[in-house]
Amino acid sequence: MNYKIWNGAAAIIIKDEKILMVRAKNTNSWSVPSGEIEDGETSKEACIREVWEETGYYIAILKELHKKKIIIEDYKVTTTYFLGKVIGGQMSYHDPDDNIEEISWKTRDEVLGLIHNYPEDKQMIEGLLLGQ
């Protein structure tokens, strides 16, 4: 099979023992802010841009957490996950794709009860929340 390539970046932002998450339109599932790396961007730059577009927050990258490689339908997906912290902005929508329905800070207990858009991320998120 000929796979298409998709490279993205995702942000894990934790503040006051809560994690920043978004819910896309027409779905009940949640994810951390993420999106595709655009031409000329580094994965860090894409991560910072995506968080601002999807949540309205400006972030600083603290460190790279890991790379997820997975096949989704006919795509080979590589997503680089970063740990970041809010350094400015306020909760608001700037998403040019107009995909985001809801932005929320979720507690660990809330995360446990959510439907996750990427279920493979749930364990990592829980571990980071427990480590705070």
PDB file of C-alpha atoms in Angstrom:
ATOM      1  CA  MET A   1       0.000   0.000   0.000  1.00  0.00           C
ATOM      2  CA  ASN A   2       1.218   3.506  -0.775  1.00  0.00           C
ATOM      3  CA  TYR A   3       0.909   5.548   2.355  1.00  0.00           C
ATOM      4  CA  LYS A   4       0.677   9.318   2.492  1.00  0.00           C
ATOM      5  CA  ILE A   5       2.956  11.005   5.022  1.00  0.00           C
ATOM      6  CA  TRP A   6       1.617  13.303   7.760  1.00  0.00           C
ATOM      7  CA  ASN A   7       3.915  14.987  10.275  1.00  0.00           C
ATOM      8  CA  GLY A   8       2.492  16.842  13.219  1.00  0.00           C
ATOM      9  CA  ALA A   9       3.169  18.300  16.633  1.00  0.00           C
ATOM     10  CA  ALA A  10       1.164  18.125  19.852  1.00  0.00           C
ATOM     11  CA  ALA A  11       1.348  19.996  23.152  1.00  0.00           C
ATOM     12  CA  ILE A  12       0.936  18.737  26.669  1.00  0.00           C
ATOM     13  CA  ILE A  13       0.179  21.847  28.745  1.00  0.00           C
ATOM     14  CA  ILE A  14      -0.393  21.322  32.468  1.00  0.00           C
ATOM     15  CA  LYS A  15      -1.332  24.119  34.880  1.00  0.00           C
ATOM     16  CA  ASP A  16      -2.668  23.760  38.426  1.00  0.00           C
ATOM     17  CA  GLU A  17      -2.901  19.968  37.977  1.00  0.00           C
ATOM     18  CA  LYS A  18      -5.118  20.352  34.898  1.00  0.00           C
ATOM     19  CA  ILE A  19      -4.330  19.642  31.258  1.00  0.00           C
ATOM     20  CA  LEU A  20      -5.343  21.802  28.311  1.00  0.00           C
ATOM     21  CA  MET A  21      -7.564  19.875  25.899  1.00  0.00           C
ATOM     22  CA  VAL A  22      -9.736  20.592  22.883  1.00  0.00           C
ATOM     23  CA  ARG A  23     -12.810  18.984  21.362  1.00  0.00           C
ATOM     24  CA  ALA A  24     -13.369  19.100  17.629  1.00  0.00           C
ATOM     25  CA  LYS A  25     -16.717  19.960  16.083  1.00  0.00           C
ATOM     26  CA  ASN A  26     -19.180  17.109  15.478  1.00  0.00           C
ATOM     27  CA  THR A  27     -17.460  14.781  17.946  1.00  0.00           C
ATOM     28  CA  ASN A  28     -17.552  13.898  21.629  1.00  0.00           C
ATOM     29  CA  SER A  29     -13.855  13.033  21.750  1.00  0.00           C
ATOM     30  CA  TRP A  30     -11.070  15.176  23.164  1.00  0.00           C
ATOM     31  CA  SER A  31      -7.380  15.605  22.408  1.00  0.00           C
ATOM     32  CA  VAL A  32      -4.448  17.784  23.323  1.00  0.00           C
ATOM     33  CA  PRO A  33      -3.849  20.717  20.945  1.00  0.00           C
ATOM     34  CA  SER A  34      -2.098  19.445  17.841  1.00  0.00           C
ATOM     35  CA  GLY A  35      -1.798  19.804  14.115  1.00  0.00           C
ATOM     36  CA  GLU A  36       0.231  19.404  10.978  1.00  0.00           C
ATOM     37  CA  ILE A  37       3.704  20.857  10.562  1.00  0.00           C
ATOM     38  CA  GLU A  38       3.583  23.391   7.736  1.00  0.00           C
ATOM     39  CA  ASP A  39       6.298  23.868   5.102  1.00  0.00           C
ATOM     40  CA  GLY A  40       9.278  25.690   6.570  1.00  0.00           C
ATOM     41  CA  GLU A  41       8.267  25.072  10.200  1.00  0.00           C
ATOM     42  CA  THR A  42      10.093  23.066  12.805  1.00  0.00           C
ATOM     43  CA  SER A  43       8.020  20.730  14.968  1.00  0.00           C
ATOM     44  CA  LYS A  44       8.460  23.157  17.908  1.00  0.00           C
ATOM     45  CA  GLU A  45       7.239  26.107  15.823  1.00  0.00           C
ATOM     46  CA  ALA A  46       4.242  24.081  14.643  1.00  0.00           C
ATOM     47  CA  CYS A  47       3.413  23.112  18.221  1.00  0.00           C
ATOM     48  CA  ILE A  48       3.487  26.730  19.415  1.00  0.00           C
ATOM     49  CA  ARG A  49       1.362  27.870  16.443  1.00  0.00           C
ATOM     50  CA  GLU A  50      -1.200  25.089  16.823  1.00  0.00           C
ATOM     51  CA  VAL A  51      -1.693  25.797  20.536  1.00  0.00           C
ATOM     52  CA  TRP A  52      -2.283  29.477  19.787  1.00  0.00           C
ATOM     53  CA  GLU A  53      -4.665  28.717  16.901  1.00  0.00           C
ATOM     54  CA  GLU A  54      -6.682  26.133  18.808  1.00  0.00           C
ATOM     55  CA  THR A  55      -6.683  27.671  22.308  1.00  0.00           C
ATOM     56  CA  GLY A  56      -5.509  31.299  22.234  1.00  0.00           C
ATOM     57  CA  TYR A  57      -2.580  30.622  24.572  1.00  0.00           C
ATOM     58  CA  TYR A  58       1.052  31.455  23.892  1.00  0.00           C
ATOM     59  CA  ILE A  59       3.354  28.726  25.138  1.00  0.00           C
ATOM     60  CA  ALA A  60       7.018  28.048  25.736  1.00  0.00           C
ATOM     61  CA  ILE A  61       8.313  24.567  24.944  1.00  0.00           C
ATOM     62  CA  LEU A  62       9.921  22.956  27.987  1.00  0.00           C
ATOM     63  CA  LYS A  63      11.040  19.694  26.400  1.00  0.00           C
ATOM     64  CA  GLU A  64      10.251  17.057  23.799  1.00  0.00           C
ATOM     65  CA  LEU A  65       8.373  14.120  25.340  1.00  0.00           C
ATOM     66  CA  HIS A  66       8.261  11.549  22.554  1.00  0.00           C
ATOM     67  CA  LYS A  67       7.407  10.811  18.947  1.00  0.00           C
ATOM     68  CA  LYS A  68       4.341   8.753  18.112  1.00  0.00           C
ATOM     69  CA  LYS A  69       4.429   6.787  14.884  1.00  0.00           C
ATOM     70  CA  ILE A  70       1.153   5.210  13.852  1.00  0.00           C
ATOM     71  CA  ILE A  71      -0.760   4.295  10.726  1.00  0.00           C
ATOM     72  CA  ILE A  72      -4.194   5.914  10.487  1.00  0.00           C
ATOM     73  CA  GLU A  73      -6.160   4.797   7.433  1.00  0.00           C
ATOM     74  CA  ASP A  74      -3.826   5.464   4.478  1.00  0.00           C
ATOM     75  CA  TYR A  75      -1.450   7.796   6.361  1.00  0.00           C
ATOM     76  CA  LYS A  76       1.866   7.149   8.074  1.00  0.00           C
ATOM     77  CA  VAL A  77       1.544   9.606  10.943  1.00  0.00           C
ATOM     78  CA  THR A  78       4.441  10.927  13.010  1.00  0.00           C
ATOM     79  CA  THR A  79       3.512  13.281  15.832  1.00  0.00           C
ATOM     80  CA  THR A  80       6.105  14.905  18.090  1.00  0.00           C
ATOM     81  CA  TYR A  81       4.791  15.606  21.589  1.00  0.00           C
ATOM     82  CA  PHE A  82       6.152  18.515  23.602  1.00  0.00           C
ATOM     83  CA  LEU A  83       5.692  19.561  27.203  1.00  0.00           C
ATOM     84  CA  GLY A  84       4.925  23.268  27.311  1.00  0.00           C
ATOM     85  CA  LYS A  85       3.784  26.006  29.643  1.00  0.00           C
ATOM     86  CA  VAL A  86       1.464  28.953  29.120  1.00  0.00           C
ATOM     87  CA  ILE A  87       3.328  32.276  28.952  1.00  0.00           C
ATOM     88  CA  GLY A  88       0.491  34.504  27.752  1.00  0.00           C
ATOM     89  CA  GLY A  89      -2.760  34.850  25.874  1.00  0.00           C
ATOM     90  CA  GLN A  90      -6.260  33.894  26.904  1.00  0.00           C
ATOM     91  CA  MET A  91      -8.659  31.124  26.003  1.00  0.00           C
ATOM     92  CA  SER A  92      -9.988  31.945  22.530  1.00  0.00           C
ATOM     93  CA  TYR A  93     -10.338  30.513  19.031  1.00  0.00           C
ATOM     94  CA  HIS A  94      -8.027  31.408  16.150  1.00  0.00           C
ATOM     95  CA  ASP A  95      -8.305  28.118  14.271  1.00  0.00           C
ATOM     96  CA  PRO A  96      -8.126  28.744  10.498  1.00  0.00           C
ATOM     97  CA  ASP A  97      -9.505  25.229   9.930  1.00  0.00           C
ATOM     98  CA  ASP A  98     -12.511  26.050  12.132  1.00  0.00           C
ATOM     99  CA  ASN A  99     -12.351  22.584  13.695  1.00  0.00           C
ATOM    100  CA  ILE A 100     -12.460  23.370  17.403  1.00  0.00           C
ATOM    101  CA  GLU A 101     -15.764  23.345  19.271  1.00  0.00           C
ATOM    102  CA  GLU A 102     -14.566  23.539  22.882  1.00  0.00           C
ATOM    103  CA  ILE A 103     -11.416  24.344  24.874  1.00  0.00           C
ATOM    104  CA  SER A 104     -11.104  23.191  28.477  1.00  0.00           C
ATOM    105  CA  TRP A 105      -8.688  22.582  31.338  1.00  0.00           C
ATOM    106  CA  LYS A 106      -9.346  18.994  32.505  1.00  0.00           C
ATOM    107  CA  THR A 107      -8.464  17.395  35.842  1.00  0.00           C
ATOM    108  CA  ARG A 108      -7.018  13.890  36.004  1.00  0.00           C
ATOM    109  CA  ASP A 109     -10.405  12.499  37.038  1.00  0.00           C
ATOM    110  CA  GLU A 110     -12.075  14.263  34.108  1.00  0.00           C
ATOM    111  CA  VAL A 111      -9.412  12.914  31.717  1.00  0.00           C
ATOM    112  CA  LEU A 112     -10.131   9.377  32.942  1.00  0.00           C
ATOM    113  CA  GLY A 113     -13.783   9.774  31.952  1.00  0.00           C
ATOM    114  CA  LEU A 114     -13.256  11.349  28.539  1.00  0.00           C
ATOM    115  CA  ILE A 115     -13.561   9.802  25.134  1.00  0.00           C
ATOM    116  CA  HIS A 116     -10.119  10.372  23.618  1.00  0.00           C
ATOM    117  CA  ASN A 117      -9.692  11.182  19.946  1.00  0.00           C
ATOM    118  CA  TYR A 118      -6.324   9.389  20.187  1.00  0.00           C
ATOM    119  CA  PRO A 119      -6.826   6.678  22.854  1.00  0.00           C
ATOM    120  CA  GLU A 120      -3.122   5.821  22.751  1.00  0.00           C
ATOM    121  CA  ASP A 121      -2.404   9.239  24.339  1.00  0.00           C
ATOM    122  CA  LYS A 122      -4.538   8.632  27.440  1.00  0.00           C
ATOM    123  CA  GLN A 123      -1.913   6.740  29.454  1.00  0.00           C
ATOM    124  CA  MET A 124       0.789   9.336  28.743  1.00  0.00           C
ATOM    125  CA  ILE A 125      -1.534  12.178  29.783  1.00  0.00           C
ATOM    126  CA  GLU A 126      -2.519  10.406  33.012  1.00  0.00           C
ATOM    127  CA  GLY A 127       1.127   9.729  33.845  1.00  0.00           C
ATOM    128  CA  LEU A 128       2.078  13.360  33.352  1.00  0.00           C
ATOM    129  CA  LEU A 129      -0.828  14.566  35.494  1.00  0.00           C
ATOM    130  CA  LEU A 130       0.164  12.162  38.263  1.00  0.00           C
ATOM    131  CA  GLY A 131       3.757  13.385  38.064  1.00  0.00           C
ATOM    132  CA  GLN A 132       2.809  16.997  38.702  1.00  0.00           C
TER     133      GLN A 132
END
